Coordinates of C-alpha atoms and ligand atoms in Angstrom, one line a residue:
X1 CA 8.1 -3.8 -34.5
X2 CA 4.6 -4.1 -36.6
X3 CA 1.9 -3.8 -33.8
X4 CA 0.6 -7.1 -35.6
X5 CA 3.3 -9.0 -34.0
X6 CA 3.0 -7.7 -30.6
X7 CA 1.4 -9.0 -27.6
X8 CA 1.0 -7.1 -24.6
X9 CA 0.0 -8.8 -21.3
X10 CA 0.2 -9.1 -17.7
X11 CA -0.2 -11.9 -15.3
X12 CA -2.8 -11.4 -12.6
X13 CA -2.7 -13.8 -9.5
X14 CA -3.2 -13.8 -5.8
X15 CA -0.4 -13.6 -3.5
X16 CA 1.9 -16.6 -3.6
X17 CA -0.1 -18.2 -6.3
X18 CA 3.2 -18.3 -8.4
X19 CA 3.4 -15.1 -10.5
X20 CA 7.4 -14.8 -10.1
X21 CA 8.1 -18.3 -10.9
X22 CA 5.9 -18.5 -13.9
X23 CA 7.5 -15.0 -15.4
X24 CA 11.0 -16.9 -14.6
X25 CA 10.0 -19.8 -16.9
X26 CA 9.1 -17.5 -19.5
X27 CA 12.2 -15.7 -19.3
X28 CA 14.2 -18.8 -19.5
X29 CA 11.9 -20.5 -22.1
X30 CA 12.1 -17.4 -24.6
X31 CA 15.7 -17.0 -23.8
X32 CA 16.1 -13.6 -22.8
X33 CA 17.7 -14.8 -19.7
X34 CA 20.6 -17.3 -20.3
X35 CA 20.5 -20.5 -18.0
X36 CA 23.7 -19.8 -16.1
X37 CA 22.4 -16.5 -15.2
X38 CA 18.8 -17.6 -14.2
X39 CA 18.2 -17.5 -10.7
X40 CA 14.8 -17.5 -8.6
X41 CA 12.5 -14.6 -9.0
X42 CA 14.5 -13.0 -11.5
X43 CA 12.8 -10.0 -11.7
X44 CA 12.6 -9.5 -8.1
X45 CA 16.1 -9.1 -7.9
X46 CA 17.0 -6.5 -10.2
X47 CA 18.5 -4.4 -7.0
X48 CA 21.8 -6.6 -7.7
X49 CA 22.0 -4.6 -11.0
X50 CA 21.3 -1.2 -9.1
X51 CA 24.5 -1.6 -7.3
X52 CA 26.6 -1.7 -10.7
X53 CA 24.6 1.6 -11.6
X54 CA 22.4 0.5 -14.4
X55 CA 19.5 -0.7 -12.9
X56 CA 16.4 -0.5 -14.7
X57 CA 13.4 -2.5 -12.5
X58 CA 11.8 -4.5 -15.2
X59 CA 8.4 -3.3 -14.8
X60 CA 8.1 -4.6 -18.3
X61 CA 10.0 -7.3 -20.0
X62 CA 10.1 -7.7 -23.7
X63 CA 10.8 -11.3 -24.8
X64 CA 10.7 -12.7 -28.2
X65 CA 8.4 -15.9 -29.1
X66 CA 8.5 -17.6 -32.2
X67 CA 4.8 -19.5 -33.2
X68 CA 4.1 -21.2 -36.6
X69 CA 6.7 -19.6 -38.3
X70 CA 6.6 -15.7 -37.1
X71 CA 8.3 -14.0 -34.3
X72 CA 6.5 -12.3 -32.1
X73 CA 7.5 -9.4 -29.5
X74 CA 5.9 -10.0 -25.9
X75 CA 5.6 -7.6 -23.6
X76 CA 5.0 -9.0 -19.9
X77 CA 4.1 -5.9 -18.0
X78 CA 4.3 -6.4 -14.1
X79 CA 1.2 -5.2 -11.8
X80 CA 1.7 -4.1 -8.1
X81 CA -0.1 -6.4 -6.0
X82 CA -1.7 -4.9 -2.9
X83 CA -5.1 -3.1 -2.7
X84 CA -3.3 0.1 -1.7
X85 CA -1.9 0.6 -5.0
X86 CA -5.1 -0.5 -6.9
X87 CA -4.8 2.6 -9.2
X88 CA -1.4 1.7 -10.4
X89 CA -2.6 -2.1 -11.0
X90 CA -5.5 -0.4 -13.0
X91 CA -2.7 1.6 -15.4
X92 CA -0.4 -1.4 -15.6
X93 CA -3.7 -3.3 -17.0
X94 CA -4.5 -0.3 -19.3
X95 CA -1.2 -1.1 -21.0
X96 CA -2.4 -4.7 -21.9
X97 CA -4.6 -6.6 -24.2
X98 CA -4.3 -9.9 -22.4
X99 CA -4.2 -11.1 -18.8
X100 CA -3.0 -14.3 -17.6
X101 CA -5.2 -15.2 -14.9
X102 CA -3.2 -17.7 -12.7
X103 CA -4.7 -19.7 -9.9
X104 CA -2.8 -22.1 -7.5
X105 CA -4.6 -25.5 -8.4
X106 CA -4.0 -26.5 -4.4
X107 CA -6.0 -23.4 -3.5
X108 CA -8.3 -22.2 -5.6
X109 CA -9.5 -18.8 -6.3
X110 CA -8.8 -16.2 -3.6
X111 CA -10.3 -12.5 -3.1
X112 CA -7.2 -10.9 -5.1
X113 CA -7.9 -13.4 -8.0
X114 CA -11.3 -12.0 -8.0
X115 CA -10.4 -8.2 -7.6
X116 CA -7.8 -8.4 -10.5
X117 CA -10.0 -10.4 -12.8
X118 CA -12.6 -7.7 -12.4
X119 CA -10.3 -5.0 -13.3
X120 CA -9.2 -7.2 -16.2
X121 CA -12.8 -7.2 -17.2
X122 CA -13.2 -3.5 -16.9
X123 CA -10.4 -3.2 -19.2
X124 CA -11.8 -5.5 -21.6
X125 CA -8.8 -7.7 -21.8
X126 CA -8.5 -11.0 -23.2
X127 CA -8.5 -13.4 -20.3
X128 CA -6.3 -16.7 -20.2
X129 CA -7.4 -18.7 -17.4
X130 CA -4.6 -20.8 -15.8
X131 CA -4.0 -23.2 -13.3
X132 CA -0.1 -23.3 -11.6
X133 CA 1.7 -25.8 -9.4
X134 CA 0.0 -28.9 -10.9
X135 CA 3.1 -30.7 -9.9
X136 CA 1.9 -30.5 -6.3
X137 CA 0.4 -33.8 -4.6
X138 CA -2.1 -31.6 -3.2
X139 CA -3.4 -29.9 -6.5
X140 CA -6.8 -30.6 -7.5
X141 CA -6.5 -29.2 -11.1
X142 CA -10.1 -30.9 -12.4
X143 CA -11.8 -29.3 -9.2
X144 CA -10.4 -25.9 -9.6
X145 CA -10.5 -25.7 -13.6
X146 CA -14.5 -26.2 -12.9
X147 CA -14.3 -23.4 -10.2
X148 CA -12.6 -20.9 -12.4
X149 CA -14.3 -21.9 -15.7
X150 CA -17.7 -21.3 -14.0
X151 CA -16.2 -17.7 -12.7
X152 CA -15.5 -16.6 -16.2
X153 CA -17.9 -18.5 -18.2
X154 CA -15.8 -20.7 -20.3
X155 CA -15.7 -24.3 -20.6
X156 CA -13.4 -26.3 -17.9
X157 CA -11.4 -27.9 -21.0
X158 CA -9.9 -24.2 -21.7
X159 CA -8.4 -23.8 -18.6
X160 CA -4.8 -24.4 -19.1
X161 CA -2.7 -26.5 -16.4
X162 CA 0.9 -25.5 -16.0
X163 CA 3.8 -25.7 -13.2
X164 CA 6.2 -22.7 -13.4
X165 CA 8.6 -24.8 -11.3
X166 CA 8.8 -27.8 -13.5
X167 CA 8.1 -25.8 -16.7
X168 CA 5.4 -28.3 -17.7
X169 CA 2.7 -26.4 -20.0
X170 CA 4.7 -23.2 -20.0
X171 CA 5.1 -23.6 -23.8
X172 CA 1.5 -23.9 -24.6
X173 CA 0.6 -20.9 -22.6
X174 CA 3.3 -18.9 -24.6
X175 CA 1.5 -20.0 -27.9
X176 CA -2.1 -19.6 -26.5
X177 CA -0.8 -15.7 -25.7
X178 CA -0.3 -15.4 -29.5
X179 CA -3.6 -16.9 -30.3
X180 CA -5.8 -15.1 -27.7
X181 CA -4.2 -11.9 -27.0
X182 CA -5.4 -9.1 -29.7
X183 CA -2.5 -7.3 -31.2
X184 CA -2.5 -3.6 -30.4
X185 CA -4.3 -1.2 -32.2
X186 CA -3.5 2.4 -32.9
X187 CA -2.7 5.3 -35.1
X188 CA 0.8 5.3 -36.4
X189 CA 0.4 8.6 -37.9
X190 CA -1.2 10.3 -35.5
X191 CA 0.7 12.8 -32.9
X192 CA 2.5 10.6 -30.1
X193 CA 0.9 9.4 -27.2
X194 CA 2.1 7.1 -24.5
X195 CA 0.8 6.2 -21.2
X196 CA 2.8 6.1 -18.1
X197 CA 2.0 3.0 -16.2
X198 CA 5.2 3.0 -13.5
X199 CA 7.8 5.5 -12.8
X200 CA 10.6 4.7 -10.4
X201 CA 13.6 6.7 -9.3
X202 CA 16.9 5.6 -9.8
X203 CA 20.0 7.0 -7.9
X204 CA 22.4 6.8 -11.2
X205 CA 19.8 7.7 -13.7
X206 CA 17.2 9.8 -12.3
X207 CA 13.7 8.9 -13.0
X208 CA 12.9 6.0 -15.3
X209 CA 9.4 6.1 -16.8
X210 CA 7.8 3.2 -18.3
X211 CA 5.1 3.6 -20.9
X212 CA 3.1 2.1 -23.5
X213 CA 3.0 3.9 -26.7
X214 CA -0.7 4.1 -28.3
X215 CA -0.4 6.4 -31.4
X216 CA 2.7 7.8 -33.2
X217 CA 5.8 7.5 -32.1
X218 CA 8.6 8.6 -29.7
X219 CA 11.8 8.9 -30.9
X220 CA 15.6 9.3 -29.5
X221 CA 16.4 12.9 -28.3
X222 CA 12.6 14.0 -28.8
X223 CA 11.5 16.8 -26.6
X224 CA 8.4 15.1 -24.7
X225 CA 5.7 16.7 -22.9
X226 CA 3.5 15.5 -20.0
X227 CA 0.1 16.2 -20.6
X228 CA -1.2 16.6 -16.9
X229 CA 1.1 19.4 -16.3
X230 CA 2.4 20.6 -19.6
X231 CA 6.3 20.2 -18.4
X232 CA 8.4 19.5 -20.9
X233 CA 11.7 17.3 -20.9
X234 CA 14.6 16.3 -23.1
X235 CA 14.3 12.6 -23.7
X236 CA 18.0 11.1 -22.9
X237 CA 17.5 7.6 -23.8
X238 CA 14.6 5.4 -25.0
X239 CA 14.4 2.0 -24.9
X240 CA 13.0 -1.6 -23.9
X241 CA 14.2 -4.1 -20.9
X242 CA 14.7 -7.6 -22.1
X243 CA 15.1 -8.0 -19.2
X244 CA 18.4 -5.6 -19.1
X245 CA 17.5 -2.1 -20.2
X246 CA 18.4 -1.8 -24.2
X247 CA 18.5 1.5 -25.6
X248 CA 16.6 1.9 -29.1
X249 CA 15.8 4.3 -31.7
X250 CA 12.1 4.7 -30.5
X251 CA 9.0 3.0 -29.4
X252 CA 6.0 2.9 -32.0
X253 CA 2.4 1.8 -31.6
X254 CA 1.6 -0.9 -29.2
X255 CA 5.1 -0.8 -28.0
X256 CA 6.3 -0.8 -24.4
X257 CA 9.3 0.3 -23.1
X258 CA 11.2 2.9 -20.8
X259 CA 12.0 6.8 -21.0
X260 CA 14.7 8.6 -19.2
X261 CA 14.7 12.5 -19.0
X262 CA 16.9 13.2 -16.1
X263 CA 14.6 14.5 -13.7
X264 CA 14.8 13.8 -10.3
X265 CA 11.5 13.5 -8.9
X266 CA 8.9 11.0 -10.0
X267 CA 6.3 13.5 -9.3
X268 CA 7.2 14.9 -12.6
X269 CA 6.5 11.6 -14.2
X270 CA 3.3 10.4 -12.7
X271 CA 1.9 7.0 -13.2
X272 CA -1.4 7.5 -15.2
X273 CA 0.0 10.5 -17.1
X274 CA 0.2 10.8 -21.0
X275 CA 3.4 11.6 -22.6
X276 CA 3.2 13.4 -25.9
X277 CA 5.8 14.9 -28.4
X278 CA 6.5 18.8 -27.5
X279 CA 6.7 19.7 -31.2
X280 CA 3.4 18.0 -32.4
X281 CA 1.5 17.4 -29.3
X282 CA -1.5 15.0 -29.0
X283 CA -5.2 16.8 -28.2
X284 CA -6.3 14.4 -25.4
X285 CA -4.9 12.2 -22.7
X286 CA -5.2 8.6 -22.5
X287 CA -7.9 7.3 -20.1
X288 CA -8.7 9.6 -17.1
X289 CA -5.7 10.6 -15.2
X290 CA -5.9 10.7 -11.3
X291 CA -3.6 12.2 -8.9
X292 CA -2.6 9.8 -6.0
X293 CA -4.8 10.5 -3.2
X294 CA -4.0 9.4 0.3
X295 CA -6.5 7.8 2.5
X296 CA -4.8 7.2 5.8
X297 CA -3.1 10.1 7.6
X298 CA -0.5 9.6 10.8
X299 CA 1.7 11.8 12.6
X300 CA 5.4 10.7 12.4
X301 CA 7.4 12.0 15.3
X302 CA 11.1 11.3 15.6
X303 CA 12.2 10.1 19.4
X304 CA 14.4 12.1 19.6
X305 CA 13.7 15.6 18.8
X306 CA 17.1 16.9 17.2
X307 CA 16.2 14.2 14.6
X308 CA 13.5 16.4 13.2
X309 CA 15.5 17.9 10.1
X310 CA 16.8 14.2 9.6
X311 CA 13.3 13.1 9.5
X312 CA 12.4 16.0 7.0
X313 CA 15.3 15.3 4.5
X314 CA 14.3 11.4 4.8
X315 CA 10.5 12.0 3.7
X316 CA 11.8 14.3 0.9
X317 CA 14.3 11.6 -0.4
X318 CA 11.5 9.1 -0.2
X319 CA 8.8 11.4 -2.2
X320 CA 11.7 11.3 -5.2
X321 CA 10.4 7.7 -5.6
X322 CA 6.5 7.9 -4.5
X323 CA 4.2 10.3 -6.0
X324 CA 1.8 9.3 -3.4
X325 CA 3.7 10.3 -0.4
X326 CA 2.7 13.8 1.1
X327 CA 3.5 15.3 4.4
X328 CA 3.3 18.6 6.3
X329 CA 5.0 19.6 9.7
X330 CA 2.9 19.1 12.6
X331 CA 3.4 20.0 16.3
X332 CA 2.3 17.9 19.3
X333 CA 2.6 19.1 22.9
X334 CA 3.3 15.4 23.8
X335 CA 5.5 14.5 21.1
X336 CA 7.3 17.5 19.8
X337 CA 7.9 18.2 16.2
X338 CA 6.9 15.8 13.5
X339 CA 5.2 15.6 10.1
X340 CA 1.2 14.8 9.6
X341 CA 2.0 12.1 6.7
X342 CA -0.6 11.0 4.1
X343 CA -0.7 7.2 2.8
X344 CA -2.6 5.4 0.4
X345 CA -3.4 2.6 3.0
X346 CA -1.7 1.1 6.0
X347 CA 0.8 -1.1 4.1
X348 CA 2.2 2.1 2.5
X349 CA 2.4 3.6 6.0
X350 CA 4.1 0.4 7.3
X351 CA 6.5 0.4 4.2
X352 CA 7.1 3.9 4.5
X353 CA 8.1 3.5 8.2
X354 CA 10.3 0.7 8.0
X355 CA 12.2 2.6 5.3
X356 CA 12.5 5.6 7.4
X357 CA 13.8 3.4 10.2
X358 CA 15.9 1.2 8.5
X359 CA 17.5 3.6 5.4
X360 CA 17.7 6.8 7.5
X361 CA 18.5 5.4 11.1
X362 CA 15.8 7.2 12.9
X363 CA 13.5 6.1 15.7
X364 CA 10.0 7.2 15.3
X365 CA 6.7 7.2 17.0
X366 CA 3.7 7.3 14.9
X367 CA 0.2 8.4 16.3
X368 CA -3.0 6.2 15.7
X369 CA -3.8 6.4 11.9
X370 CA -7.0 7.9 10.8
X371 CA -8.9 8.4 7.6
X372 CA -10.2 11.7 6.1
X373 CA -13.4 12.9 7.2
X374 CA -15.8 15.7 5.8
X375 CA -17.1 17.9 8.9
X376 CA -19.7 20.4 8.3
X377 CA -20.1 22.6 11.5
X378 CA -23.2 24.2 12.5
X379 CA -22.6 27.9 10.2
X380 CA -22.4 24.9 7.4
X381 CA -18.7 25.6 6.8
X382 CA -17.1 22.3 5.7
X383 CA -13.9 21.0 7.0
X384 CA -11.7 18.2 5.5
X385 CA -10.2 16.7 8.8
X386 CA -7.2 14.5 8.1
X387 CA -6.1 15.0 12.1
X388 CA -8.4 15.0 15.2
X389 CA -6.7 18.0 16.1
X390 CA -8.4 20.0 13.3
X391 CA -11.9 18.6 14.4
X392 CA -14.1 21.7 14.9
X393 CA -15.1 22.6 18.6
X394 CA -18.5 23.0 19.2
X395 CA -21.8 21.8 17.3
X396 CA -21.4 19.5 14.8
X397 CA -24.1 19.6 11.8
X398 CA -22.7 16.7 9.5
X399 CA -19.7 14.1 9.7
X400 CA -19.1 12.1 6.4
X401 CA -16.8 9.3 6.6
X402 CA -15.1 7.2 3.4
X403 CA -16.7 4.0 2.8
X404 CA -15.4 0.8 0.8
X405 CA -17.0 -2.1 -0.9
X406 CA -15.3 -5.2 0.4
X407 CA -15.2 -8.6 -0.8
X408 CA -14.0 -11.7 1.4
X409 CA -13.9 -15.3 0.1
X410 CA -14.0 -18.1 2.7
X411 CA -15.1 -21.6 3.0
X412 CA -18.8 -21.7 3.9
X413 CA -18.1 -22.9 7.5
X414 CA -16.9 -19.8 8.3
X415 CA -19.9 -17.5 7.0
X416 CA -21.1 -16.9 10.2
X417 CA -18.0 -15.8 11.8
X418 CA -17.3 -13.2 9.1
X419 CA -20.9 -11.6 9.1
X420 CA -20.4 -11.4 12.9
X421 CA -17.0 -9.4 12.4
X422 CA -18.4 -7.4 9.7
X423 CA -21.5 -6.5 11.5
X424 CA -19.3 -5.2 14.7
X425 CA -17.6 -3.4 12.1
X426 CA -20.5 -1.2 11.2
X427 CA -20.5 -3.2 7.6
X428 CA -23.8 -3.8 5.7
X429 CA -24.1 -6.8 3.5
X430 CA -24.5 -6.3 0.0
X431 CA -24.7 -10.0 -1.3
X432 CA -23.2 -13.5 -1.2
X433 CA -22.5 -16.1 -3.7
X434 CA -21.3 -19.6 -4.0
X435 CA -18.2 -20.0 -5.8
X436 CA -18.2 -23.7 -5.4
X437 CA -20.0 -25.5 -3.0
X438 CA -17.9 -25.2 -0.2
X439 CA -16.4 -21.8 -1.1
X440 CA -18.5 -18.5 -0.8
X441 CA -17.7 -14.7 -1.8
X442 CA -19.4 -12.4 0.7
X443 CA -19.7 -8.7 0.0
X444 CA -20.2 -5.8 2.4
X445 CA -20.0 -2.1 2.4
X446 CA -18.0 -1.2 5.2
X447 CA -16.4 2.1 6.5
X448 CA -12.7 2.2 5.3
X449 CA -11.9 3.4 9.3
X450 CA -13.3 0.0 10.4
X451 CA -11.5 -2.0 7.6
X452 CA -8.0 -0.3 7.4
X453 CA -6.4 -1.1 10.6
X454 CA -6.6 -4.5 12.3
X455 CA -9.9 -6.0 10.4
X456 CA -7.5 -8.3 8.0
X457 CA -5.9 -9.8 11.3
X458 CA -9.4 -10.3 12.8
X459 CA -10.8 -11.9 9.9
X460 CA -7.9 -14.3 9.3
X461 CA -7.9 -15.4 13.3
X462 CA -11.8 -16.2 12.9
X463 CA -11.3 -18.0 9.9
X464 CA -8.1 -20.0 10.7
X465 CA -6.2 -18.0 8.0
X466 CA -8.6 -19.2 5.2
X467 CA -10.2 -15.9 4.3
X468 CA -9.0 -13.7 1.6
X469 CA -10.0 -10.2 1.4
X470 CA -10.2 -7.2 -1.0
X471 CA -11.4 -3.6 -1.0
X472 CA -12.0 -0.7 -3.1
X473 CA -12.9 2.9 -2.1
X474 CA -16.8 3.6 -3.1
X475 CA -17.4 7.2 -1.7
X476 CA -18.3 8.4 1.8
X477 CA -21.3 8.1 4.3
X478 CA -22.8 10.4 7.0
X479 CA -21.9 8.6 10.3
X480 CA -22.4 9.4 14.1
X481 CA -18.7 10.1 15.0
X482 CA -17.0 11.8 17.6
X483 CA -13.8 13.1 19.1
X484 CA -12.4 11.4 22.2
X485 CA -9.9 13.4 24.1
X486 CA -7.6 12.3 26.8
X487 CA -7.0 14.7 29.8
X488 CA -4.1 14.3 32.3
X489 CA -5.1 16.5 35.3
X490 CA -7.5 18.5 33.1
X491 CA -4.9 18.9 30.5
X492 CA -5.7 17.8 26.8
X493 CA -3.0 15.2 25.7
X494 CA -3.2 15.7 21.9
X495 CA -1.3 12.6 20.7
X496 CA -4.3 10.6 22.0
X497 CA -7.3 12.5 20.7
X498 CA -9.2 10.0 18.4
X499 CA -12.4 10.1 16.1
X500 CA -14.4 7.4 16.7
X501 CA -18.0 5.8 16.3
X502 CA -20.0 7.1 19.0
X503 CA -20.5 3.5 20.2
X504 CA -16.9 2.5 20.3
X505 CA -16.3 5.9 22.1
X506 CA -16.5 4.6 25.7
X507 CA -14.5 1.5 25.0
X508 CA -11.8 3.7 23.1
X509 CA -11.8 6.2 26.4
X510 CA -11.9 3.2 29.1
X511 CA -9.0 1.5 27.2
X512 CA -6.7 4.4 27.0
X513 CA -7.4 5.7 30.3
X514 CA -6.5 2.2 32.1
X515 CA -3.6 1.9 29.8
X516 CA -1.9 5.3 30.7
X517 CA -2.8 4.4 34.1
X518 CA -0.5 1.6 34.2
X519 CA 2.0 3.2 32.2
X520 CA 2.6 6.5 34.1
X521 CA 4.4 6.6 37.2
X522 CA 2.9 8.0 40.4
X523 CA 3.6 11.5 40.9
X524 CA 3.7 13.6 44.2
X525 CA 0.0 14.4 43.6
X526 CA -2.7 12.7 42.5
X527 CA -3.2 12.6 39.3
X528 CA -6.9 12.5 37.1
X529 CA -7.0 10.8 34.0
X530 CA -9.9 11.4 32.0
X531 CA -11.7 10.5 28.6
X532 CA -13.8 13.1 27.4
X533 CA -16.1 13.9 24.3
X534 CA -16.6 17.8 24.5
X535 CA -16.9 18.8 28.2
X536 CA -18.5 15.3 28.9
X537 CA -16.2 12.6 30.7
X538 CA -17.1 9.4 29.7
X539 CA -14.4 7.4 31.6
X540 CA -11.9 8.3 34.3
X541 CA -8.8 6.7 36.0
X542 CA -6.9 7.8 39.3
X543 CA -3.0 7.7 39.8
X544 CA -2.4 7.9 43.1
X545 CA 0.0 10.1 44.6
X546 CA 3.5 8.9 46.3
X547 CA 6.3 10.9 48.0
X548 CA 8.9 10.4 45.5
X549 CA 11.6 11.4 47.7
X550 CA 14.5 8.7 46.5
X551 CA 17.0 10.1 48.8
X552 CA 15.2 8.9 51.7
X553 CA 16.1 5.6 50.8
X554 CA 20.0 6.2 51.3
X555 CA 19.5 8.0 54.6
X556 CA 22.8 7.9 56.2
X557 CA 24.0 5.9 53.5
X558 CA 27.4 7.1 51.6
X559 CA 27.5 9.8 49.4
X560 CA 28.8 8.3 46.1
X561 CA 25.4 6.0 46.0
X562 CA 23.6 9.3 46.7
X563 CA 25.0 11.0 43.7
X564 CA 24.5 7.9 41.6
X565 CA 20.9 8.1 42.0
X566 CA 20.5 11.7 41.6
X567 CA 22.4 11.4 38.3
X568 CA 20.0 8.4 37.2
X569 CA 17.1 10.6 38.1
X570 CA 18.2 13.3 35.9
X571 CA 18.9 11.2 32.8
X572 CA 15.4 9.6 33.5
X573 CA 14.1 13.3 33.4
X574 CA 15.6 13.8 29.9
X575 CA 13.0 11.4 28.5
X576 CA 10.1 12.8 30.3
X577 CA 7.7 14.8 28.9
X578 CA 5.7 17.8 30.8
X579 CA 2.0 17.4 30.0
X580 CA 0.7 20.2 32.4
X581 CA 2.3 19.6 35.4
X582 CA 2.7 16.0 34.7
X583 CA 5.7 14.2 33.9
X584 CA 5.1 11.3 31.5
X585 CA 8.1 9.2 30.3
X586 CA 8.5 9.1 26.8
X587 CA 7.9 5.0 26.9
X588 CA 4.2 5.7 28.0
X589 CA 3.5 7.5 24.9
X590 CA 5.0 4.9 22.8
X591 CA 3.4 2.1 24.7
X592 CA 0.1 3.4 24.4
X593 CA 0.3 4.5 20.8
X594 CA 1.5 0.9 19.9
X595 CA -1.5 -1.1 19.1
X596 CA -2.4 -4.1 21.4
Ligands
GTP1 P1 4.2 -12.7 -4.6 O1 5.0 -12.2 -5.5 O2 4.5 -12.6 -3.0 O3 2.7 -12.2 -5.1 O4 4.3 -14.3 -5.1 P2 4.1 -14.9 -6.3 O5 2.7 -15.0 -6.9 O6 5.0 -14.1 -7.3 O7 4.5 -16.4 -6.0 P3 5.8 -16.9 -6.4 O8 6.4 -17.1 -7.7 O9 7.1 -16.0 -5.2 O10 5.6 -18.6 -5.7 C1 5.3 -18.5 -4.4 C2 5.6 -19.9 -3.8 O11 5.0 -21.0 -4.7 C3 7.0 -20.2 -3.9 O12 7.3 -21.0 -2.7 C4 7.4 -20.9 -5.3 O13 8.7 -21.7 -4.7 C5 6.1 -21.8 -5.4 N1 5.8 -22.2 -6.7 C6 5.4 -21.3 -7.7 N2 5.2 -21.7 -8.8 C7 5.2 -23.4 -8.2 C8 4.9 -24.4 -9.0 O14 4.4 -24.6 -10.1 N3 4.9 -25.6 -8.4 C9 5.4 -25.6 -6.9 N4 5.3 -26.7 -6.5 N5 5.5 -24.7 -6.4 C10 5.4 -23.6 -6.6

């Protein structure tokens, strides 16, 4: 296809504003999916095909569209929705010339609407503002068209109004794409360059790599080269998804499609990398390539120690489809053998843990997640700390922690509540703008550690669910942080060590000590529980001693009952861990580590 007849675009929207439903209507109207095959959220349901072994998740769909006597090839490129994957969003946007900014006509602009819009503007995309769900009785299209027009600086009459549900306005939208999204430009004679914007592992076909060709062309059976690593691979198949995979002879300037090389590990075909021809390689890569960088670390331990090899194998398998996942073995006196795992964010952590538990049938315990700290000790040596156990003992010269730029959108009546929360989380305010009379965008710089865990839940509950949040990494800052340790009878319990701000250390210590006091059964001797910063004790609880002689209960009783009790006690022992001389039931660790 000639580049002049190509339009590459994405749909950007806040969650639930109707992206998938609109995509469905487009598939239907352009005729690539027949009405009788149509089902809701077609593109999200491609795993049905996976079972038949012909999967290619449609990260990019090619659709024909006739407008004013000419046939155009549209490539609709999907963008992952969550902040954890913002680098991948940015790569998807880099593969487009235009973006449909979709806003729910009953909700208005939300935080992800803004975040995505700013990203799209950074990539200099043509932006088509669209209000969706105009069929809803609660829709207020006039009001939100005004808001949207104000935001992007256009006239409110230019804001399209559609319903992904009924299809109203969608044909007009497709025509607008032809008119407003620029055709791709590139040098057809130059050495081939294509950017990878997604890469997925398929059990049957190995890694399927989604690319957008910028210059030259890639042909069938060609030998390709990954520019960040220099690795070369034979192309086994090249094609487009429409939305089922269709092999083609090649891909030219501006075209979007997939490559299959038979490699088995997505780390060999990384999002953001540039593919070129091995025979006639290009000189420079497209855009800056970034290694996926973990932001949050947590220890993962199998409840049953004998599952350790299963966990290792499972993590290795997940890594085939997740270039951002990294891990190394870790040993804990309390929890045994496990792994220290790095994640892009908390959602990434939760998804990974869920998959490990469901797909690999593992029972896991995860330690409190933490961010990466840069610690300089007194001798001037720097340590990158991803685990409280690596925190240097002795005097510290400086600790730096990662910070983020956070954007929160709320109805104006909640400004006070949001500011209070952000202040309590060590935020410093950068600014505030009214989007309309009653809705405000509030901007804060905050420590990542304060935002990454329960912040969003807190924000939601303090704003009756109305707030939306987005954030992005923005460097680091010096901070007054300390390592709090928990001691049982003088022995350190590594699983409970945490790096916290000095002001929060006391609260953490008291909370942990009292939790453990309730969770650990009384022993035959008194057990002090202490929280300490270095050698300074900041909190203390006591578990009082008992005479734990279960047999005395059945004094004179029959022997079988006695045996049963002994047996039960033995079973209980198996799930006990020894911390120094104290027996701690595994449940206590789990309960104490799970957030409250
Ligand atoms: P995520 O994939 O979760 O980000 O959501 P999405 O943006 O893809 O939204 P989706 O298409 O899943 O729609 C969210 C909800 O809104 C669903 O319940 C849809 O049925 C509904 N919905 C989407 N478009 C319309 C519309 O035009 N009118 C009405 N009434 N409902 C719609």
